[in-house]
Structure formats: structure tokens, C-alpha cells
Amino acid sequence: MTTREALDISSLSNQPRSLWRDAVRRMISQPLTVFGLLIIAILIFCAVFAAWVAPYSPLKGDLNNFYLTPPTVEHLFGTDDVGRDILSRIIYGAQISLKVAILAEGLGLLIGTLIGMITGYYGGVLDAVIMRLIDIFMAFPLLIIAIALVAALGPGETNIFIALALVIWPFVARLVRSQVLAIRESEYISAARLVGVSDFGIMFRHILPNILTPLVVFGTLGTANVILQEAALSFLGLGSVERSTPSWGRMLNDSRAFIRTAWWLPFFPGVTILIAVLGFNLVGDGLRDALDVRN
């Protein structure tokens, strides 16, 4: 094989830009995906501009005038047992949920991608040892592992996202490893080796661009799962150190004593979590269909 032929084959490793343009077109043509994007856009807008969007302070309440007020024109989602506006607390709670979800998913993707690339490309004893450790790790329920990690690290937003990232990365590593194993002996990879491209260059210039599609889909769908895990940890009291900090899971926990007398306390935070998870799942499904070259 000549150097020119090798370079021509190596150039096939770059995904055509038209693939992503076509994927965007397909996503826009799917009403459910657009609806999911709209949900995510609203959540991000509320999280970023919470100080301007929220009608009231999420921390201050009026115990004398607004104790357990049901939904009204003045308080659309009602108030809690200390007179705090539920809608304002939900809007501010989006900051915590989205921040933890994005940071945890991003860190998990980074660690898992690096480990999956190395083990899949080199194989051998290192691959066997890490994969067996991951098998042991995945034998336990994820929430139990997350609870144990947060309990060891201590409560707080930072410790939650670190714990969730440590739960996420093994799944990413297995996904990336399987993709690398499928393409590491491809012709364009062999061509890249022939022209002297380093292992680092092969992994991150030729292999990584070709496995972005499953990573993007996994990251989007995984974000929905992280939102649920964060809410569960906050519900169990492992969230923010300050109990007054607005968090969807903490709001559900605080509402347990008033389920029979104030239905709006658990209802609106629960529906918010449902809508947030639905939005990311719809976008993830849309991405999976749009990026499927078989369609």
C-alpha cells in the first residue's frame, strides 16, 4: 500500500459533516424530539435566570399569611409549611438538579471514555483486570453504591456529582471499549499506523470521532437517570448540607408529613422531576434515531 493510498483510507475515519446536518434535520422533523428540546430549553432558562424568573424568594416565607396555601393566582403552586412559594423553589431547584446532572454525566463520560479507549485499544492483562472490576461493580444496585459513596464523602452538591460520576463511568467504559474493539482493526486504522500516526493520535483523531454518536446518545439518556439519582439522594437527606436549600428531592422529603392535607407539596416537585426526565429521554431517543445511519 502506498503512502497516498494510506492517507486516503485514513481520511475515511472522519465522520462527514453531512451526517450531523442530516441528523439535525431529522430531529427537527420529529415532534416529540422538538418537545423534549423545548422542555430542556425551559429548564436551562429557569436555572440560569432563576433570580429574574422566580416570583418570590425560595428561602423566605410568611408563616402568618401563607401557611400551606393551596394553588392560587398569587402562588400558582401554593406554599409550604413555612410560607415559601413552591414555584419559586422549584425554579431554583432546577439549578441544583441540572448542575449536578451535567457535571456528573460529563465527568463520568470523560473518565469512562479514557479508560474504555485505552483498554479497548491495547487489550491484554490491563483490559481483563479492569473489565472484571467493572463486572463486580455493576453487580450491585447503582443507588446503593451512590448512597455509600455520598455517605463516605459527606453530603453536599459537589460530593453528590462526584459520587454519581463514579457510578456512571463503568457503563461508559464498557460502551467505549466495545466500540473501539469493533473498529480498531479497520483499514483506516491500519493505514494510520502505516503512515506513522501515534497511538494517541489514532485513538483521539481517528477512533474517537467515530464513536461520538453512541456517546452523545448515552450522555443525553444518562442525564435523565442522573436527575433521578440526585433527587433520590436528596430525598434521603444526602443532598445539600443546608436543609433550606431548594432541591426537588428535598422538597419531596419535606412534604411527607403533609401528603394528606396539602397535596400540592409532593405533586408539583414530583411532576417537575417527571417532566425533566421525560425531556431528556425524548431528546435521547430522537438523537438515537437521527444518528442511526441505517435510517
Short mmCIF file of C-alpha atoms in Angstrom, two decimals:
data_model
loop_
_atom_site.label_atom_id
_atom_site.label_comp_id
_atom_site.label_asym_id
_atom_site.label_seq_id
_atom_site.Cartn_x
_atom_site.Cartn_y
_atom_site.Cartn_z
CA MET A 1 0.00 0.00 0.00
CA THR A 2 1.42 3.41 -0.97
CA THR A 3 1.55 6.36 1.38
CA ARG A 4 -1.06 8.20 -0.73
CA GLU A 5 -3.46 5.25 -0.57
CA ALA A 6 -2.93 5.01 3.17
CA LEU A 7 -3.73 8.68 3.63
CA ASP A 8 -6.85 8.32 1.50
CA ILE A 9 -8.07 5.42 3.62
CA SER A 10 -7.13 7.22 6.85
CA SER A 11 -9.26 10.19 5.85
CA LEU A 12 -12.33 7.93 5.99
CA SER A 13 -12.10 7.98 9.77
CA ASN A 14 -13.62 11.47 9.95
CA GLN A 15 -17.40 11.41 10.08
CA PRO A 16 -18.89 13.50 7.28
CA ARG A 17 -20.39 16.76 8.40
CA SER A 18 -23.45 15.96 6.35
CA LEU A 19 -24.24 13.14 8.81
CA TRP A 20 -24.72 15.65 11.63
CA ARG A 21 -26.60 18.09 9.40
CA ASP A 22 -28.94 15.30 8.35
CA ALA A 23 -29.33 14.28 11.99
CA VAL A 24 -30.36 17.81 12.96
CA ARG A 25 -32.88 17.81 10.12
CA ARG A 26 -34.36 14.51 11.26
CA MET A 27 -34.59 15.69 14.86
CA ILE A 28 -36.41 18.88 13.90
CA SER A 29 -38.88 16.84 11.88
CA GLN A 30 -39.81 14.75 14.96
CA PRO A 31 -42.45 16.49 17.12
CA LEU A 32 -41.61 14.51 20.27
CA THR A 33 -37.91 15.37 19.98
CA VAL A 34 -38.73 19.05 19.49
CA PHE A 35 -40.99 18.85 22.54
CA GLY A 36 -38.10 17.36 24.54
CA LEU A 37 -35.76 20.11 23.36
CA LEU A 38 -38.33 22.69 24.43
CA ILE A 39 -38.52 21.14 27.91
CA ILE A 40 -34.73 21.18 28.27
CA ALA A 41 -34.55 24.77 27.00
CA ILE A 42 -37.13 25.89 29.56
CA LEU A 43 -35.30 24.09 32.37
CA ILE A 44 -31.97 25.65 31.42
CA PHE A 45 -33.58 29.10 31.09
CA CYS A 46 -35.16 28.78 34.54
CA ALA A 47 -31.89 27.58 36.07
CA VAL A 48 -29.80 30.37 34.54
CA PHE A 49 -32.28 33.21 35.09
CA ALA A 50 -33.89 31.94 38.31
CA ALA A 51 -33.32 35.26 40.08
CA TRP A 52 -35.44 37.01 37.43
CA VAL A 53 -37.96 34.26 36.69
CA ALA A 54 -38.91 33.22 40.23
CA PRO A 55 -41.72 35.42 41.59
CA TYR A 56 -40.59 35.08 45.23
CA SER A 57 -37.54 34.24 47.29
CA PRO A 58 -37.04 30.47 47.62
CA LEU A 59 -35.85 30.82 51.23
CA LYS A 60 -38.11 33.39 52.82
CA GLY A 61 -41.67 32.63 53.80
CA ASP A 62 -44.57 34.24 55.59
CA LEU A 63 -45.77 31.81 58.24
CA ASN A 64 -48.58 34.09 59.37
CA ASN A 65 -50.21 34.74 55.99
CA PHE A 66 -49.30 31.90 53.65
CA TYR A 67 -49.12 28.71 55.73
CA LEU A 68 -49.90 25.75 53.45
CA THR A 69 -51.74 27.91 50.94
CA PRO A 70 -53.18 25.85 48.04
CA PRO A 71 -52.54 26.98 44.45
CA THR A 72 -53.88 30.48 43.85
CA VAL A 73 -53.31 33.29 41.37
CA GLU A 74 -50.75 34.79 43.76
CA HIS A 75 -48.99 31.48 44.40
CA LEU A 76 -49.53 29.27 41.36
CA PHE A 77 -48.12 26.14 43.00
CA GLY A 78 -49.15 27.05 46.56
CA THR A 79 -46.89 27.48 49.59
CA ASP A 80 -45.26 25.10 52.05
CA ASP A 81 -45.48 24.83 55.83
CA VAL A 82 -43.33 27.94 56.39
CA GLY A 83 -44.99 30.06 53.72
CA ARG A 84 -42.38 29.64 50.97
CA ASP A 85 -43.57 29.76 47.37
CA ILE A 86 -43.39 26.28 45.81
CA LEU A 87 -43.00 27.55 42.24
CA SER A 88 -40.01 29.71 43.20
CA ARG A 89 -38.37 26.80 45.00
CA ILE A 90 -38.90 24.51 42.00
CA ILE A 91 -37.33 27.11 39.69
CA TYR A 92 -34.29 27.46 41.94
CA GLY A 93 -34.18 23.69 42.39
CA ALA A 94 -33.53 23.37 38.64
CA GLN A 95 -30.12 24.92 39.28
CA ILE A 96 -29.06 22.09 41.57
CA SER A 97 -30.55 19.27 39.50
CA LEU A 98 -29.13 20.43 36.17
CA LYS A 99 -25.74 21.38 37.61
CA VAL A 100 -25.29 18.03 39.32
CA ALA A 101 -26.61 16.11 36.29
CA ILE A 102 -24.39 17.89 33.76
CA LEU A 103 -21.24 17.78 35.91
CA ALA A 104 -21.73 14.14 36.94
CA GLU A 105 -22.53 12.97 33.41
CA GLY A 106 -19.65 14.99 31.95
CA LEU A 107 -17.11 13.67 34.44
CA GLY A 108 -18.40 10.12 34.06
CA LEU A 109 -18.17 10.36 30.26
CA LEU A 110 -14.63 11.74 30.47
CA ILE A 111 -13.32 9.05 32.82
CA GLY A 112 -15.20 6.23 31.09
CA THR A 113 -14.09 7.32 27.62
CA LEU A 114 -10.42 7.49 28.60
CA ILE A 115 -10.46 4.10 30.31
CA GLY A 116 -12.57 2.48 27.59
CA MET A 117 -10.31 3.81 24.82
CA ILE A 118 -7.14 2.56 26.50
CA THR A 119 -8.46 -0.87 27.46
CA GLY A 120 -10.17 -1.43 24.11
CA TYR A 121 -7.18 -0.32 22.04
CA TYR A 122 -4.41 -2.10 23.94
CA GLY A 123 -6.32 -5.09 25.36
CA GLY A 124 -4.24 -7.62 27.25
CA VAL A 125 -4.00 -8.04 31.02
CA LEU A 126 -4.98 -4.42 31.74
CA ASP A 127 -8.20 -4.84 29.77
CA ALA A 128 -9.06 -8.12 31.50
CA VAL A 129 -8.43 -6.77 35.00
CA ILE A 130 -10.40 -3.53 34.52
CA MET A 131 -13.33 -5.29 32.87
CA ARG A 132 -13.56 -7.82 35.70
CA LEU A 133 -13.53 -5.00 38.25
CA ILE A 134 -16.30 -3.29 36.32
CA ASP A 135 -18.30 -6.54 36.27
CA ILE A 136 -18.03 -6.72 40.07
CA PHE A 137 -19.02 -3.06 40.38
CA MET A 138 -22.07 -3.48 38.14
CA ALA A 139 -23.31 -6.44 40.17
CA PHE A 140 -24.55 -4.05 42.86
CA PRO A 141 -27.57 -1.71 42.61
CA LEU A 142 -26.43 1.71 41.44
CA LEU A 143 -28.38 3.68 44.02
CA ILE A 144 -26.86 1.62 46.85
CA ILE A 145 -23.36 2.38 45.56
CA ALA A 146 -24.20 6.08 45.20
CA ILE A 147 -25.57 6.18 48.75
CA ALA A 148 -22.42 4.50 50.08
CA LEU A 149 -20.16 6.92 48.21
CA VAL A 150 -22.07 10.01 49.34
CA ALA A 151 -22.13 8.71 52.90
CA ALA A 152 -18.36 8.28 52.74
CA LEU A 153 -17.69 11.64 51.10
CA GLY A 154 -20.31 13.55 53.07
CA PRO A 155 -23.46 15.39 51.95
CA GLY A 156 -23.25 18.28 49.50
CA GLU A 157 -23.69 19.05 45.82
CA THR A 158 -20.00 18.53 44.99
CA ASN A 159 -19.86 15.14 46.68
CA ILE A 160 -23.10 14.07 45.01
CA PHE A 161 -21.85 14.78 41.49
CA ILE A 162 -18.53 13.09 42.23
CA ALA A 163 -20.31 10.02 43.60
CA LEU A 164 -22.68 9.86 40.62
CA ALA A 165 -19.77 10.26 38.19
CA LEU A 166 -18.05 7.31 39.85
CA VAL A 167 -21.23 5.30 39.34
CA ILE A 168 -21.55 6.32 35.67
CA TRP A 169 -18.05 5.78 34.29
CA PRO A 170 -18.03 1.93 34.27
CA PHE A 171 -21.01 1.89 31.89
CA VAL A 172 -19.32 4.43 29.64
CA ALA A 173 -16.07 2.44 29.71
CA ARG A 174 -17.83 -0.75 28.59
CA LEU A 175 -19.64 1.10 25.82
CA VAL A 176 -16.47 2.78 24.53
CA ARG A 177 -14.44 -0.42 24.79
CA SER A 178 -16.96 -2.33 22.70
CA GLN A 179 -16.91 0.38 20.04
CA VAL A 180 -13.11 0.50 19.98
CA LEU A 181 -12.87 -3.28 19.65
CA ALA A 182 -15.21 -3.13 16.66
CA ILE A 183 -13.14 -0.61 14.69
CA ARG A 184 -9.54 -0.84 15.90
CA GLU A 185 -8.64 -3.31 13.11
CA SER A 186 -10.39 -1.33 10.37
CA GLU A 187 -8.50 -0.43 7.21
CA TYR A 188 -8.23 3.27 8.02
CA ILE A 189 -6.73 2.44 11.44
CA SER A 190 -4.17 0.16 9.79
CA ALA A 191 -3.45 2.92 7.28
CA ALA A 192 -2.91 5.43 10.07
CA ARG A 193 -0.39 3.08 11.67
CA LEU A 194 1.42 2.67 8.34
CA VAL A 195 1.92 6.42 7.94
CA GLY A 196 3.32 6.70 11.47
CA VAL A 197 0.41 8.10 13.45
CA SER A 198 0.96 7.60 17.17
CA ASP A 199 -1.36 5.51 19.31
CA PHE A 200 -2.62 8.71 20.94
CA GLY A 201 -3.34 10.21 17.54
CA ILE A 202 -5.13 7.08 16.34
CA MET A 203 -7.33 6.92 19.43
CA PHE A 204 -8.32 10.58 19.56
CA ARG A 205 -8.15 11.65 15.90
CA HIS A 206 -9.46 8.53 14.17
CA ILE A 207 -11.33 6.34 16.66
CA LEU A 208 -12.97 8.89 18.96
CA PRO A 209 -14.81 10.80 16.17
CA ASN A 210 -16.37 7.52 15.06
CA ILE A 211 -17.76 6.65 18.49
CA LEU A 212 -19.22 10.07 19.29
CA THR A 213 -22.70 9.03 18.18
CA PRO A 214 -23.29 6.40 20.91
CA LEU A 215 -21.57 8.65 23.45
CA VAL A 216 -23.86 11.59 22.68
CA VAL A 217 -26.94 9.37 22.93
CA PHE A 218 -25.70 7.74 26.15
CA GLY A 219 -24.91 11.14 27.67
CA THR A 220 -28.36 12.52 26.90
CA LEU A 221 -30.23 9.49 28.21
CA GLY A 222 -27.86 9.23 31.16
CA THR A 223 -28.56 12.81 32.21
CA ALA A 224 -32.20 11.86 32.82
CA ASN A 225 -31.07 8.99 35.05
CA VAL A 226 -28.70 11.27 36.97
CA ILE A 227 -31.56 13.71 37.66
CA LEU A 228 -33.50 10.81 39.19
CA GLN A 229 -30.50 9.65 41.22
CA GLU A 230 -29.85 13.18 42.52
CA ALA A 231 -33.49 13.53 43.52
CA ALA A 232 -33.35 10.17 45.30
CA LEU A 233 -30.20 11.13 47.22
CA SER A 234 -31.69 14.50 48.18
CA PHE A 235 -34.89 12.75 49.26
CA LEU A 236 -32.81 10.56 51.58
CA GLY A 237 -31.17 13.63 53.10
CA LEU A 238 -27.81 13.28 51.31
CA GLY A 239 -28.16 16.42 49.23
CA SER A 240 -27.19 19.94 50.21
CA VAL A 241 -25.97 20.46 53.77
CA GLU A 242 -28.45 23.32 54.25
CA ARG A 243 -31.98 21.96 54.64
CA SER A 244 -33.49 25.22 53.37
CA THR A 245 -31.69 24.89 50.01
CA PRO A 246 -34.34 24.29 47.31
CA SER A 247 -33.96 20.82 45.81
CA TRP A 248 -36.63 18.74 44.11
CA GLY A 249 -35.79 15.62 46.10
CA ARG A 250 -35.60 17.53 49.39
CA MET A 251 -38.98 19.13 48.66
CA LEU A 252 -40.49 15.67 48.26
CA ASN A 253 -38.95 14.61 51.54
CA ASP A 254 -40.26 17.69 53.37
CA SER A 255 -43.77 17.09 52.01
CA ARG A 256 -44.21 13.63 53.52
CA ALA A 257 -45.86 14.95 56.68
CA PHE A 258 -48.44 16.91 54.67
CA ILE A 259 -49.44 14.44 51.94
CA ARG A 260 -52.99 14.10 53.25
CA THR A 261 -53.57 17.79 53.97
CA ALA A 262 -51.51 19.55 51.27
CA TRP A 263 -51.47 17.53 48.04
CA TRP A 264 -49.61 20.26 46.13
CA LEU A 265 -46.43 19.87 48.19
CA PRO A 266 -45.38 16.48 46.72
CA PHE A 267 -47.34 16.85 43.47
CA PHE A 268 -45.54 19.75 41.80
CA PRO A 269 -41.93 18.70 42.60
CA GLY A 270 -42.77 15.15 41.51
CA VAL A 271 -44.29 16.32 38.23
CA THR A 272 -41.27 18.57 37.63
CA ILE A 273 -38.90 15.62 38.01
CA LEU A 274 -41.12 13.58 35.67
CA ILE A 275 -41.13 16.32 33.02
CA ALA A 276 -37.36 16.87 33.25
CA VAL A 277 -36.63 13.16 32.85
CA LEU A 278 -39.15 12.93 30.01
CA GLY A 279 -37.48 15.82 28.17
CA PHE A 280 -34.01 14.28 28.23
CA ASN A 281 -35.36 10.84 27.31
CA LEU A 282 -37.26 12.25 24.32
CA VAL A 283 -34.16 14.06 23.09
CA GLY A 284 -32.01 10.97 23.65
CA ASP A 285 -34.42 8.77 21.67
CA GLY A 286 -34.56 11.41 18.93
CA LEU A 287 -30.77 11.58 18.75
CA ARG A 288 -30.50 7.79 18.57
CA ASP A 289 -32.93 7.65 15.65
CA ALA A 290 -31.47 10.68 13.88
CA LEU A 291 -27.87 9.48 14.11
CA ASP A 292 -28.69 5.93 13.00
CA VAL A 293 -27.16 5.72 9.53
CA ARG A 294 -29.39 2.75 8.73
CA ASN A 295 -32.45 5.01 8.69
#
